[in-house]
mmCIF file of C-alpha atoms in Angstrom:
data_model
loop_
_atom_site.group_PDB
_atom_site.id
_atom_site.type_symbol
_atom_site.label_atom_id
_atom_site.label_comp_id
_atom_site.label_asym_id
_atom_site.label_seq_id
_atom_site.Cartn_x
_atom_site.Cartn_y
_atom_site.Cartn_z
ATOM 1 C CA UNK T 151 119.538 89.192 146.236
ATOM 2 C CA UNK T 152 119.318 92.630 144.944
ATOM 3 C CA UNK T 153 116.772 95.421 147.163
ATOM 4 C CA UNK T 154 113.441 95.612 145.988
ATOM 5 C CA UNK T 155 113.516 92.238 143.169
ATOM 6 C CA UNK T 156 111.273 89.876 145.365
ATOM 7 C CA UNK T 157 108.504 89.797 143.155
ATOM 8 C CA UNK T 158 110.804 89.046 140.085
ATOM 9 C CA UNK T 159 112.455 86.482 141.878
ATOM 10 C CA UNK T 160 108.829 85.142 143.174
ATOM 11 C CA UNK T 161 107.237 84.987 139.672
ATOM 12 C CA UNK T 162 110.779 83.542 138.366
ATOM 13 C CA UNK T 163 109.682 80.587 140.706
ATOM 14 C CA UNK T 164 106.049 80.555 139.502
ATOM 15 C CA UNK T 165 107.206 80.539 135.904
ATOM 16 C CA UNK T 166 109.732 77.585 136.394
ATOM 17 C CA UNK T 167 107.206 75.542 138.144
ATOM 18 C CA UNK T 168 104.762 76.059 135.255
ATOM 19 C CA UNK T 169 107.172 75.585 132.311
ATOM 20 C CA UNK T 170 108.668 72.782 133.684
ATOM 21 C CA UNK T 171 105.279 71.035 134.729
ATOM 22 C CA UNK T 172 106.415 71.084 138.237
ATOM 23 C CA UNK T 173 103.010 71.778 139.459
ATOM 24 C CA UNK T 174 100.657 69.510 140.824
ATOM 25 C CA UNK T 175 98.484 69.523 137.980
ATOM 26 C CA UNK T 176 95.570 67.539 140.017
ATOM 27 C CA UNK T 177 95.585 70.002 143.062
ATOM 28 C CA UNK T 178 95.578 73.070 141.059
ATOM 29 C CA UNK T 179 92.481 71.398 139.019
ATOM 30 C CA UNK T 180 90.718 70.450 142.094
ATOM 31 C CA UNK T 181 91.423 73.651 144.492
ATOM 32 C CA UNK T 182 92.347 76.889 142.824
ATOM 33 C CA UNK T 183 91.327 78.937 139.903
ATOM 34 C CA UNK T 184 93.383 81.472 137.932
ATOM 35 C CA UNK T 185 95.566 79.355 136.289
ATOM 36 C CA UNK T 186 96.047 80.682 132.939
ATOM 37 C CA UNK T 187 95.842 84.164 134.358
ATOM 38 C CA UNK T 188 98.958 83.142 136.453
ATOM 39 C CA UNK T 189 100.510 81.896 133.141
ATOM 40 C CA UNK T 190 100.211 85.161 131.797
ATOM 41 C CA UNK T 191 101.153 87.234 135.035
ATOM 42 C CA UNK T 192 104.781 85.185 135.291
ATOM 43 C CA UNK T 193 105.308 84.357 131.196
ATOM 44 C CA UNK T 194 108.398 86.856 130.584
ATOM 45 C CA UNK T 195 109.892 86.228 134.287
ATOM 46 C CA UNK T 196 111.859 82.727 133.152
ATOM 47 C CA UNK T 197 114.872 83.018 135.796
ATOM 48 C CA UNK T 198 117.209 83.953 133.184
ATOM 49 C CA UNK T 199 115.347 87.162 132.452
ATOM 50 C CA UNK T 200 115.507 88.355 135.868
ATOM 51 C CA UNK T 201 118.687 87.142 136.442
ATOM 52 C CA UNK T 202 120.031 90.914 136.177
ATOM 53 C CA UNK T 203 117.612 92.265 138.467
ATOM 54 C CA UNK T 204 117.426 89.795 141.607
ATOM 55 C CA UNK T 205 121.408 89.044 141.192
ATOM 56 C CA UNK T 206 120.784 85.504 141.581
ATOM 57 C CA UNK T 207 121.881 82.867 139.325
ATOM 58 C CA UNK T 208 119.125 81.471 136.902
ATOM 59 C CA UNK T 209 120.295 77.727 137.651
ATOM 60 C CA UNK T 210 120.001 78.352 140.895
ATOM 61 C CA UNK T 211 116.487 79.620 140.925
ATOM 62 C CA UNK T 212 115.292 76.092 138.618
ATOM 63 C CA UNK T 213 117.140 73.883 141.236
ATOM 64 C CA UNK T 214 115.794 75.719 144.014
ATOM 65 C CA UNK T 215 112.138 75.535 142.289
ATOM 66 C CA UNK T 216 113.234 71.669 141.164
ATOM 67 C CA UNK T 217 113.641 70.816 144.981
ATOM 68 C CA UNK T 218 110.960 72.599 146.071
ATOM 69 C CA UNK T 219 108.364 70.985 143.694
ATOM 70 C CA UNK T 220 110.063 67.716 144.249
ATOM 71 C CA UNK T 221 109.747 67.438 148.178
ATOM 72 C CA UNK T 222 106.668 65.168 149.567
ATOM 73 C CA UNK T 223 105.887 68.495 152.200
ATOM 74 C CA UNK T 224 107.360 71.645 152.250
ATOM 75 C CA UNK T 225 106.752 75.011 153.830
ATOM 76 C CA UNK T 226 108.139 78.292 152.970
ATOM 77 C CA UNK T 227 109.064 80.920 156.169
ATOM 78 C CA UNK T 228 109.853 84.628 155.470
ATOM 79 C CA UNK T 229 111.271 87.157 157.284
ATOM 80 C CA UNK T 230 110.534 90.598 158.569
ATOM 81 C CA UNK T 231 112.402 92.333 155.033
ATOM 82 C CA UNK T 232 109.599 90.079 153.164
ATOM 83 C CA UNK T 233 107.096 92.611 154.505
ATOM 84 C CA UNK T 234 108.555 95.994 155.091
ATOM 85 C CA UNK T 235 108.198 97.050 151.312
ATOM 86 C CA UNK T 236 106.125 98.416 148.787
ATOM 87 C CA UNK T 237 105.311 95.052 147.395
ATOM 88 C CA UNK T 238 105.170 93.127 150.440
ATOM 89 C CA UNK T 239 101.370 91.877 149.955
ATOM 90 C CA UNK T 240 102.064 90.770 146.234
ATOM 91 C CA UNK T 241 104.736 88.825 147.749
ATOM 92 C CA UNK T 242 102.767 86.928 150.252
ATOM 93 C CA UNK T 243 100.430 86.078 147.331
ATOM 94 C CA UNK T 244 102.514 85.086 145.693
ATOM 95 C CA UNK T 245 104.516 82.687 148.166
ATOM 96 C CA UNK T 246 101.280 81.358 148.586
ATOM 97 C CA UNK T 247 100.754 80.624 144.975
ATOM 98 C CA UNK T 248 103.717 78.515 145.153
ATOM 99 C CA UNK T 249 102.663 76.544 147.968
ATOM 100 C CA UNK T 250 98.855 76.377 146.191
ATOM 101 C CA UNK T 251 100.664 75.222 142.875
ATOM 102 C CA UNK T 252 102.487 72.451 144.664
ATOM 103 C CA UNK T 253 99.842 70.836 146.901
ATOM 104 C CA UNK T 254 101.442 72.843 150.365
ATOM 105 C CA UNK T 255 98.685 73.786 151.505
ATOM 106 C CA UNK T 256 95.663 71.994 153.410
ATOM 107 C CA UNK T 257 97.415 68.953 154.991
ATOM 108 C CA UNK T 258 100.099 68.719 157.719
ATOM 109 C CA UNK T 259 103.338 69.892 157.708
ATOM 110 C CA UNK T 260 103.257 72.264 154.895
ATOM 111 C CA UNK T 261 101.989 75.904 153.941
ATOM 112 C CA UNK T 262 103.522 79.734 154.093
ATOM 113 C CA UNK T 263 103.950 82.080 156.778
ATOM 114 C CA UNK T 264 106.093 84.185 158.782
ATOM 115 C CA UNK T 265 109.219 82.985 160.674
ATOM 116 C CA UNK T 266 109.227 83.309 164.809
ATOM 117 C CA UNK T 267 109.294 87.496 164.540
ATOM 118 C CA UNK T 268 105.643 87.282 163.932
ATOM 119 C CA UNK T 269 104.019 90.238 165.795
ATOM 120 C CA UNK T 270 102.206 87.655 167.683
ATOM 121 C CA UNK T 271 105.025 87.087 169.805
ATOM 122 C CA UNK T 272 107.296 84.321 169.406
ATOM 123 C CA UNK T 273 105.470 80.604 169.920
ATOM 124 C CA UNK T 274 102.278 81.914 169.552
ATOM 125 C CA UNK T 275 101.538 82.754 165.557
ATOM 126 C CA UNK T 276 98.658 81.184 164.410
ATOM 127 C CA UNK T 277 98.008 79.389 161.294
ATOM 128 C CA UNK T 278 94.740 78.391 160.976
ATOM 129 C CA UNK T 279 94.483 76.531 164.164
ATOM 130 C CA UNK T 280 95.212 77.119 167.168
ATOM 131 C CA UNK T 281 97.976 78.919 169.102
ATOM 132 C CA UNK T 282 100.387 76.827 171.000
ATOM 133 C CA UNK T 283 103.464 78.234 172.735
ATOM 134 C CA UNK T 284 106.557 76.614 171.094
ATOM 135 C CA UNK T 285 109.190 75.399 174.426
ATOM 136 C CA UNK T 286 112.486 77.072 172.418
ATOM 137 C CA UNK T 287 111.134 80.314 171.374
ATOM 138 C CA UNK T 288 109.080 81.212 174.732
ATOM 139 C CA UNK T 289 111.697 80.628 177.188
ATOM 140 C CA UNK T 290 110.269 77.435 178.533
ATOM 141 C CA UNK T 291 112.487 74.973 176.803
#
C-alpha cells in the first residue's frame, strides 16, 4: 500500500460495499443516518480508480470487501501507522463506517479498534466495557 492512500483505499471499501449491495440494508435503516451522504462522499472511489494511488489491486480490494461483508462477525484491528497521519481521524471514521454498514457493531464479537499497542497498555484497551487484562499480552499467560 502506497504512504498516505488510506482514505482512498477506505472509501474504495465503502464504495464496493454500497455498489455491490453488500451492506446490511436493515441495520443501516434501523441504526445510522447519512446514508446517501456516504454515497456521495465514496461515489468516484470504485477500487479501480484508486488503484494507482493505494498500489493495490482493484480485485483484491472487492474480494477483500466480498469477504468482509460476507462473514457472520467480523472485526477490523489497526495499527499504530493507522494513526500517526494527517488523516488518521477520517480513517477511524471511516473503519467504523464499514463495520456500521455491515451490522459489526453492537453485538459480540465484532466492531473496530486498535490492535494490542493501544496506549492503554497491552490487555487493558477498553471497548465499551470493561477492561480485562488479556493472559498473552500481560505476561501472565
Amino acid at each position: 500500500m502506497r504512504n498516505g492512500s488510506n482514505m482512498a483505499l477506505v472509501n474504495a471499501f465503502a464504495h464496493v460495499l454500497l455498489e455491490e449491495n453488500l451492506y446490511d440494508q436493515e441495520y443501516v435503516a434501523r441504526f445510522t443516518t447519512g446514508l446517501d451522504e456516504m454515497r456521495e462522499v465514496v461515489k468516484d472511489y470504485a477500487p479501480e480508480a484508486v488503484e494507482h494511488l493505494t498500489g493495490i489491486p482493484a480485485q483484491q480490494v472487492r474480494q477483500a470487501m466480498r469477504t468482509y461483508a460476507a462473514a457472520p462477525s467480523a472485526t477490523i484491528m489497526w495499527g499504530m501507522g493507522v494513526t500517526q497521519f494527517g488523516q488518521a481521524v477520517d480513517v477511524v471514521k471511516g473503519l467504523a463506517s464499514l463495520a456500521l454498514l455491515t451490522g459489526n457493531l453492537g453485538r459480540e464479537s465484532v466492531g473496530v479498534g486498535p490492535g494490542a499497542w493501544a496506549k492503554q497498555r497491552p490487555g487493558r484497551m477498553r471497548h465499551g466495557r470493561a477492561a480485562k487484562p488479556v493472559p498473552w499480552l500481560s505476561g501472565r499467560g
